[in-house]
């Protein structure tokens, strides 16, 4: 008996080592290619000097950027670009079309993925060694992780060669400079606004929300415009189920971030949200959550008077109204702010574009990024109601003047400071996941605010090893 | 080799060769496309890996890390809670339905189809529907209020009721399939056995206990095994219905494994958690196989 | 079991009708929601049948996604994979239950052990391998990946284990080889189990979402579940449309199940090893 078990064990151990050694080969291959990059990023953490030398080393290694452009324009190239919800996002199709028209030798093969699965699939593709060309990053805070794996090409040589002015990105581009490498360029930078339904305000005889409002005033206003019962109830506001729709107001000042380990700065906003929920001036969290109710639905059906939401929702509203599928008379105002802040302080997030280090068409991929993140792309974005990362007053004027945009949009779109909702850090995603878990517990009343915030702090420390 | 008796070798060899020839077509595919990736990913549990670059051997660090993580520790209990109830009630439900629908009744095919129907429905649709039914002002709670329960459970919006809610949906979804497994087995029971028992004067309960149940043991073995394994690694339905929430109230082991790999980008910890899940299920499986000889009667 | 009185039958029918109604309720709700407008779906007053049925919920899907292509892909993949799975698993299961050789049980345990591992765990190494073999974004890659599951082998082995050895012994005496025994004796008797495996594998592949999501990039390769999800993403706010899409995804499996109902459920009855 013992003998048999022994033999079985030996046999399985043998099989394991055999397979293991086979696979070790597999796993190591990509490592060899990127070993260089990996070591240079680790060094960057300890000493910037070393990082700089590593970077120049790297730059001199690469010959492609120096190659004359005439070479690349002659051959036919197919660019593989991954993106999400291409059919719903109003800017994607026109952007690709315009790019193909401007570069007849480059054909774009768009890989369209449902937004909920995008980050997961992108990771699998990159880690699996897929030869995707342009990396379109949906959650900007995943950029450092992707860069740390050495999957993003350093764009610095391309930027220097083509003389791209990074100042045009209002400070966002420098955030994508990780360990001395410009790993991506921002294509769009959305931020939070206050959307409102003019008809509900008119009916209640209450003046529209102003562009300079505190959160306390927002709460009061919501109470004033709440009316009705049951199916016909009009809610004063909608705070969507994302933790962002409460916690963002805590990081709006640009000083606190979700990577802090003391979350008492969320407290006033949780108190506000729960007060409003109890008073029935916002829709109930569990109803929204369990019903998987998308924020656009109650707003477009005229059930809510106000909704803090990102600028990306403008394009949706315009297209819905132009298609005759929604008849809400909407307006936008600057996001409400804390007492000690000026109007124009808001929260936002950026969408970066980078080149896959494993791409075989890096030159063409760069052409796409240059186009999409440059003036042409900015024009297309603004014409379709989205905010490009490269924005100035003329771009905002284009957006405000679009068919279907409400009056006074230009003033509402003015920003003083855009704080990133999630810092570009490798731990952001994990901390954010945790914050989301605790958020739902507070909002359904299973945890008191203080207990919830204390638990957040404790878990944040565990995750960040602080 | 040639020194040995030729006959003896050829016989045992032939047997082995025949056996292997049966297994080979499946095994080649299984080995390449399933086994290699599985072994590889389990081996990751003792490494630190970002999914792309070279792996670093870290010994048992990942195991230490996950056993310090409250979410992981909690997920083991939740998985066990979910599994015990799911296995027991699914088995009872599918066996009961199979016995009911094995009778000579007109139109039983329609009933069978109806019960089987949830099984073919896609999880995406099922999750949306049940989330809607479970809402506080949804049909289920409205019904409970109408029969006099003033404070019906919060279901998926409550940390106490979310797992019971998931158990209900899981049983509802899968009982039809295991019913079919049982039906197939029930119909294999020779009717002569029942006739003989009837002559001996056994009533229907006695017949059920002394003929049906023992004859069903191979199927029960299969059903219990599959239910155990499937409920321990339940993922899709939970992910689609609650994403492990509210809070981490329904974060079970496979969800944790997924989160570690795709939110925290820590394949090492993810694999370590998978290894723990694997060891639990393997232990249960080995236990059931050991018990197989005691209570399962193959003809 | 033989004599059944009228009251007994009535009680049975009532119980069955109740159980069936309970089971079908969520699905009927889905059907009802699929012909409603959004506000009707969320209305507090519930009607099974809306005053103004929105049949256009169904036609809209055809305009938005290449549904025919997706259905074709799904049918193709499902049929091929199911066929390979049933054939190779039953073959292997016979080897595991009726042929004696060294290391057999250990090999079988290896099979069963892999059932316990969630796909998410080995998805990444599997993808890397497939990518190196240039099998990503191709139907062939997906077929190879899904065809060889341990589950099928386990299910079929359970059946063959209960097959009396005497039957096979008799076959051997009649001069049948082991393969002859499999094809002429074991396989015909295994119909019920083959039916259960067929249903299982058919439903699993048909409803598989994560696999195609990870493996297919081009629209021509995508399956119905991806199409439905794509559609849901576009209209996440509109329950009626989402429900209509879900109902549509059910119809093909339902047709196949109803058509094969005799084989799946009743056919099971006639082929058992009686006596």
XYZ file of N, CA, C and O in Angstrom, chain A residues 7-9 11-12 23 26-27 29-30 80 85 87-88 109-118 120-121 123-131 230-231 290-294 296-297 300-301 320 325 358, chain C residues 38-39 42-45 60 64 102-103 105-106 109-110 119-120 123-125 127-132 136-137 209-219 222 226 229-230 233-239:
392
model
N 4.832 5.399 -5.191
C 5.051 5.408 -6.635
C 4.169 6.449 -7.313
O 4.578 7.164 -8.206
N 2.933 6.506 -6.827
C 2.002 7.473 -7.403
C 2.539 8.881 -7.231
O 2.512 9.695 -8.140
N 3.057 9.098 -6.035
C 3.548 10.435 -5.736
C 4.718 10.781 -6.642
O 4.790 11.844 -7.245
N 5.425 9.524 -9.509
C 4.994 9.692 -10.899
C 4.419 11.086 -11.108
O 4.730 11.766 -12.087
N 3.597 11.515 -10.136
C 2.978 12.826 -10.327
C 4.017 13.934 -10.202
O 3.951 14.931 -10.919
N 6.936 24.704 -19.305
C 6.267 25.987 -19.230
C 7.196 27.113 -18.843
O 6.982 28.251 -19.219
N 8.054 28.899 -21.677
C 6.997 29.779 -22.171
C 6.992 31.096 -21.429
O 6.940 32.157 -22.004
N 7.007 30.978 -20.103
C 6.858 32.167 -19.269
C 8.040 33.107 -19.403
O 7.899 34.311 -19.268
N 9.963 33.725 -22.010
C 10.236 34.369 -23.281
C 9.961 35.862 -23.290
O 10.848 36.645 -23.601
N 8.724 36.254 -22.943
C 8.475 37.695 -22.992
C 9.376 38.442 -22.017
O 9.722 39.574 -22.241
N -4.122 47.448 -35.489
C -5.101 46.810 -34.595
C -5.298 47.701 -33.377
O -4.365 47.945 -32.622
N -17.347 49.743 -26.584
C -18.653 50.314 -26.953
C -18.575 51.260 -28.156
O -19.169 52.337 -28.151
N -19.944 51.397 -30.882
C -21.188 51.800 -31.545
C -21.952 52.852 -30.757
O -22.742 53.590 -31.323
N -21.740 52.913 -29.451
C -22.476 53.899 -28.651
C -21.682 55.166 -28.422
O -22.268 56.232 -28.270
N -8.165 48.257 -37.915
C -8.997 47.108 -37.552
C -9.406 47.321 -36.088
O -8.592 47.217 -35.180
N -10.687 47.665 -35.922
C -11.149 48.023 -34.588
C -11.636 46.770 -33.846
O -12.462 46.022 -34.361
N -11.110 46.543 -32.663
C -11.578 45.431 -31.845
C -12.509 46.002 -30.786
O -12.069 46.655 -29.853
N -13.790 45.777 -30.996
C -14.795 46.407 -30.144
C -15.193 45.464 -29.005
O -15.601 44.339 -29.235
N -15.054 45.926 -27.773
C -15.305 45.091 -26.601
C -16.308 45.800 -25.694
O -16.259 47.022 -25.566
N -17.204 45.026 -25.077
C -18.163 45.640 -24.154
C -17.400 46.320 -23.013
O -16.444 45.758 -22.478
N -17.827 47.515 -22.634
C -17.030 48.307 -21.695
C -16.782 47.589 -20.375
O -15.713 47.703 -19.793
N -17.766 46.819 -19.910
C -17.613 46.157 -18.609
C -16.450 45.163 -18.619
O -15.839 44.903 -17.598
N -16.152 44.604 -19.786
C -15.111 43.587 -19.858
C -13.806 44.124 -20.401
O -12.842 43.386 -20.562
N -13.798 45.409 -20.748
C -12.682 45.910 -21.535
C -11.325 45.734 -20.857
O -10.387 45.182 -21.436
N -10.325 43.840 -18.475
C -9.922 42.448 -18.331
C -9.389 41.884 -19.644
O -8.330 41.276 -19.699
N -10.141 42.135 -20.720
C -9.714 41.580 -22.001
C -8.408 42.215 -22.476
O -7.535 41.532 -23.001
N -6.019 43.324 -20.667
C -4.927 42.736 -19.898
C -4.568 41.358 -20.427
O -3.385 41.040 -20.594
N -5.589 40.554 -20.696
C -5.308 39.209 -21.198
C -4.585 39.294 -22.544
O -3.627 38.575 -22.794
N -5.036 40.205 -23.390
C -4.402 40.332 -24.706
C -2.940 40.753 -24.565
O -2.047 40.179 -25.188
N -2.696 41.768 -23.744
C -1.327 42.263 -23.586
C -0.438 41.208 -22.928
O 0.660 40.928 -23.389
N -0.939 40.618 -21.850
C -0.137 39.611 -21.154
C 0.077 38.377 -22.017
O 1.091 37.704 -21.907
N -0.910 38.082 -22.854
C -0.798 36.913 -23.714
C 0.118 37.158 -24.897
O 0.298 36.281 -25.726
N 0.667 38.355 -25.005
C 1.617 38.641 -26.076
C 0.961 38.974 -27.400
O 1.549 38.817 -28.464
N -0.296 39.423 -27.359
C -0.984 39.784 -28.594
C -0.298 40.983 -29.256
O 0.285 41.826 -28.587
N -0.375 41.034 -30.593
C 0.327 42.109 -31.299
C -0.569 43.313 -31.586
O -0.439 43.984 -32.596
N -45.020 57.785 -5.542
C -45.102 56.556 -6.339
C -44.466 56.701 -7.705
O -43.361 57.209 -7.833
N -45.205 56.257 -8.721
C -44.663 56.251 -10.071
C -44.383 57.640 -10.612
O -43.550 57.817 -11.469
N -29.791 47.121 -7.030
C -30.313 45.791 -7.349
C -31.043 45.805 -8.681
O -31.116 44.788 -9.359
N -31.595 46.955 -9.057
C -32.271 47.005 -10.347
C -31.302 47.227 -11.490
O -31.720 47.298 -12.636
N -29.998 47.299 -11.201
C -28.997 47.601 -12.224
C -29.409 48.803 -13.051
O -29.283 48.804 -14.274
N -29.939 49.804 -12.400
C -30.479 50.929 -13.161
C -29.355 51.866 -13.590
O -28.576 52.344 -12.780
N -29.288 52.054 -14.879
C -28.284 52.931 -15.462
C -28.690 54.370 -15.168
O -29.857 54.713 -15.254
N -28.586 57.005 -16.766
C -29.200 57.802 -17.825
C -30.716 57.619 -17.851
O -31.441 58.520 -18.244
N -31.169 56.454 -17.431
C -32.592 56.150 -17.561
C -33.490 57.089 -16.749
O -34.378 57.728 -17.317
N -33.238 60.681 -18.240
C -33.838 60.875 -19.558
C -35.345 60.708 -19.542
O -36.042 61.135 -20.453
N -35.848 60.050 -18.492
C -37.294 59.927 -18.396
C -37.896 61.028 -17.548
O -39.080 60.984 -17.212
N -29.416 61.373 -28.027
C -30.759 60.874 -27.660
C -31.825 61.878 -28.083
O -32.880 61.524 -28.586
N -35.470 60.307 -29.018
C -35.770 59.283 -28.032
C -35.883 59.851 -26.618
O -36.109 59.116 -25.664
N 4.814 45.465 -27.946
C 4.898 44.272 -28.775
C 4.373 44.526 -30.195
O 4.288 43.611 -31.005
N -40.090 51.092 -21.261
C -39.283 51.146 -20.052
C -40.091 51.532 -18.815
O -39.953 50.944 -17.751
N -40.953 52.524 -18.976
C -41.696 52.980 -17.795
C -42.683 51.906 -17.339
O -42.968 51.782 -16.156
N -40.932 49.354 -15.051
C -40.689 49.801 -13.681
C -41.963 50.202 -12.953
O -41.922 50.578 -11.796
N -43.070 50.131 -13.649
C -44.326 50.547 -13.046
C -44.658 49.692 -11.823
O -44.379 48.502 -11.771
N -45.248 50.323 -10.831
C -45.593 49.586 -9.609
C -46.798 48.693 -9.827
O -46.958 47.661 -9.189
N -47.675 49.124 -10.723
C -48.837 48.303 -11.043
C -48.401 47.318 -12.121
O -47.948 47.721 -13.177
N -35.760 45.795 -33.463
C -34.640 46.713 -33.282
C -33.297 45.970 -33.204
O -32.279 46.443 -33.701
N -29.547 46.465 -35.203
C -28.361 46.944 -34.506
C -27.165 45.997 -34.555
O -26.030 46.427 -34.508
N -2.219 -0.059 -15.656
C -1.506 0.638 -14.588
C -1.689 2.150 -14.694
O -1.663 2.701 -15.784
N -1.866 2.810 -13.571
C -1.939 4.267 -13.563
C -3.280 4.807 -14.011
O -3.462 6.017 -14.111
N -6.302 4.802 -12.524
C -7.060 5.574 -11.544
C -6.423 6.924 -11.249
O -7.112 7.913 -11.018
N -5.080 6.919 -11.308
C -4.428 8.191 -11.044
C -4.711 9.179 -12.177
O -4.976 10.357 -11.948
N -8.108 10.551 -11.696
C -8.161 11.577 -10.645
C -7.657 12.916 -11.155
O -8.176 13.970 -10.807
N -6.648 12.839 -12.009
C -6.109 14.045 -12.614
C -7.197 14.776 -13.406
O -7.325 15.989 -13.355
N -12.170 28.353 -14.362
C -11.491 28.696 -15.602
C -10.675 29.975 -15.467
O -9.602 30.121 -16.055
N -11.154 30.920 -14.668
C -10.455 32.196 -14.502
C -9.005 31.985 -14.072
O -8.148 32.791 -14.342
N -7.062 30.745 -17.280
C -7.401 31.468 -18.491
C -6.184 32.150 -19.114
O -5.974 32.092 -20.322
N -5.372 32.786 -18.279
C -4.249 33.556 -18.804
C -3.164 32.680 -19.427
O -2.779 32.899 -20.580
N -2.672 31.649 -18.708
C -1.684 30.773 -19.343
C -2.233 30.133 -20.619
O -1.519 30.015 -21.609
N -4.434 31.380 -22.651
C -4.461 32.384 -23.712
C -3.064 32.601 -24.285
O -2.892 32.685 -25.499
N -2.067 32.689 -23.403
C -0.693 32.879 -23.877
C -0.310 31.777 -24.844
O 0.279 32.015 -25.898
N -0.674 30.542 -24.452
C -0.327 29.387 -25.279
C -1.024 29.469 -26.629
O -0.400 29.304 -27.675
N -2.325 29.764 -26.575
C -3.103 29.849 -27.816
C -2.559 30.956 -28.706
O -2.542 30.834 -29.917
N -2.128 32.040 -28.092
C -1.598 33.154 -28.857
C -0.324 32.731 -29.583
O -0.116 33.063 -30.741
N 0.523 31.947 -28.882
C 1.758 31.481 -29.509
C 1.459 30.526 -30.652
O 2.195 30.456 -31.622
N -5.645 32.387 -31.497
C -6.555 33.384 -30.945
C -7.360 34.004 -32.084
O -6.855 34.126 -33.198
N -8.593 34.379 -31.787
C -9.492 34.950 -32.784
C -9.732 33.993 -33.948
O -9.823 34.397 -35.095
N -20.006 32.905 -22.280
C -19.774 34.297 -22.609
C -18.294 34.674 -22.492
O -17.713 35.274 -23.383
N -17.685 34.270 -21.359
C -16.303 34.663 -21.098
C -15.335 34.140 -22.162
O -14.434 34.859 -22.584
N -15.503 32.905 -22.572
C -14.598 32.300 -23.556
C -14.565 33.101 -24.847
O -13.516 33.633 -25.238
N -15.705 33.225 -25.521
C -15.714 34.018 -26.752
C -15.281 35.465 -26.512
O -14.635 36.063 -27.363
N -15.627 35.997 -25.341
C -15.253 37.381 -25.062
C -13.736 37.547 -25.107
O -13.216 38.493 -25.701
N -13.028 36.608 -24.490
C -11.577 36.689 -24.453
C -10.974 36.320 -25.815
O -10.014 36.925 -26.261
N -11.539 35.311 -26.478
C -10.871 34.764 -27.656
C -11.217 35.416 -28.986
O -10.426 35.367 -29.907
N -12.407 35.993 -29.135
C -12.769 36.517 -30.449
C -12.641 38.034 -30.509
O -13.119 38.743 -29.632
N -11.998 38.506 -31.572
C -11.844 39.940 -31.758
C -12.708 40.467 -32.890
O -13.354 41.484 -32.766
N -12.682 39.753 -34.010
C -13.394 40.270 -35.170
C -14.878 39.934 -35.093
O -15.266 38.892 -34.590
N -15.677 40.849 -35.626
C -17.124 40.692 -35.564
C -17.587 39.403 -36.244
O -18.510 38.753 -35.783
N -17.727 36.452 -33.854
C -18.416 36.534 -32.564
C -19.677 35.670 -32.500
O -20.255 35.307 -33.510
N -22.097 37.200 -27.172
C -21.356 38.459 -27.294
C -22.247 39.521 -27.922
O -22.225 40.681 -27.522
N -24.702 40.790 -25.395
C -24.043 41.656 -24.423
C -23.730 43.011 -25.060
O -23.870 44.048 -24.431
N -23.329 42.973 -26.328
C -23.036 44.197 -27.065
C -24.289 45.065 -27.112
O -24.248 46.275 -26.902
N -25.128 46.476 -23.736
C -24.261 47.608 -23.406
C -24.781 48.878 -24.056
O -24.724 49.951 -23.473
N -25.300 48.751 -25.279
C -25.805 49.921 -25.976
C -27.091 50.439 -25.381
O -27.395 51.611 -25.433
N -27.898 49.514 -24.847
C -29.210 49.914 -24.357
C -29.389 49.548 -22.898
O -30.460 49.142 -22.483
N -28.319 49.669 -22.127
C -28.379 49.205 -20.742
C -29.523 49.840 -19.977
O -30.024 49.289 -19.012
N -29.946 51.010 -20.421
C -30.983 51.707 -19.680
C -32.367 51.194 -20.055
O -33.329 51.442 -19.362
N -32.473 50.481 -21.174
C -33.798 50.116 -21.652
C -34.105 48.645 -21.423
O -33.720 47.787 -22.200
N -34.795 48.411 -20.331
C -35.074 47.049 -19.913
C -35.826 46.234 -20.950
O -35.535 45.067 -21.165
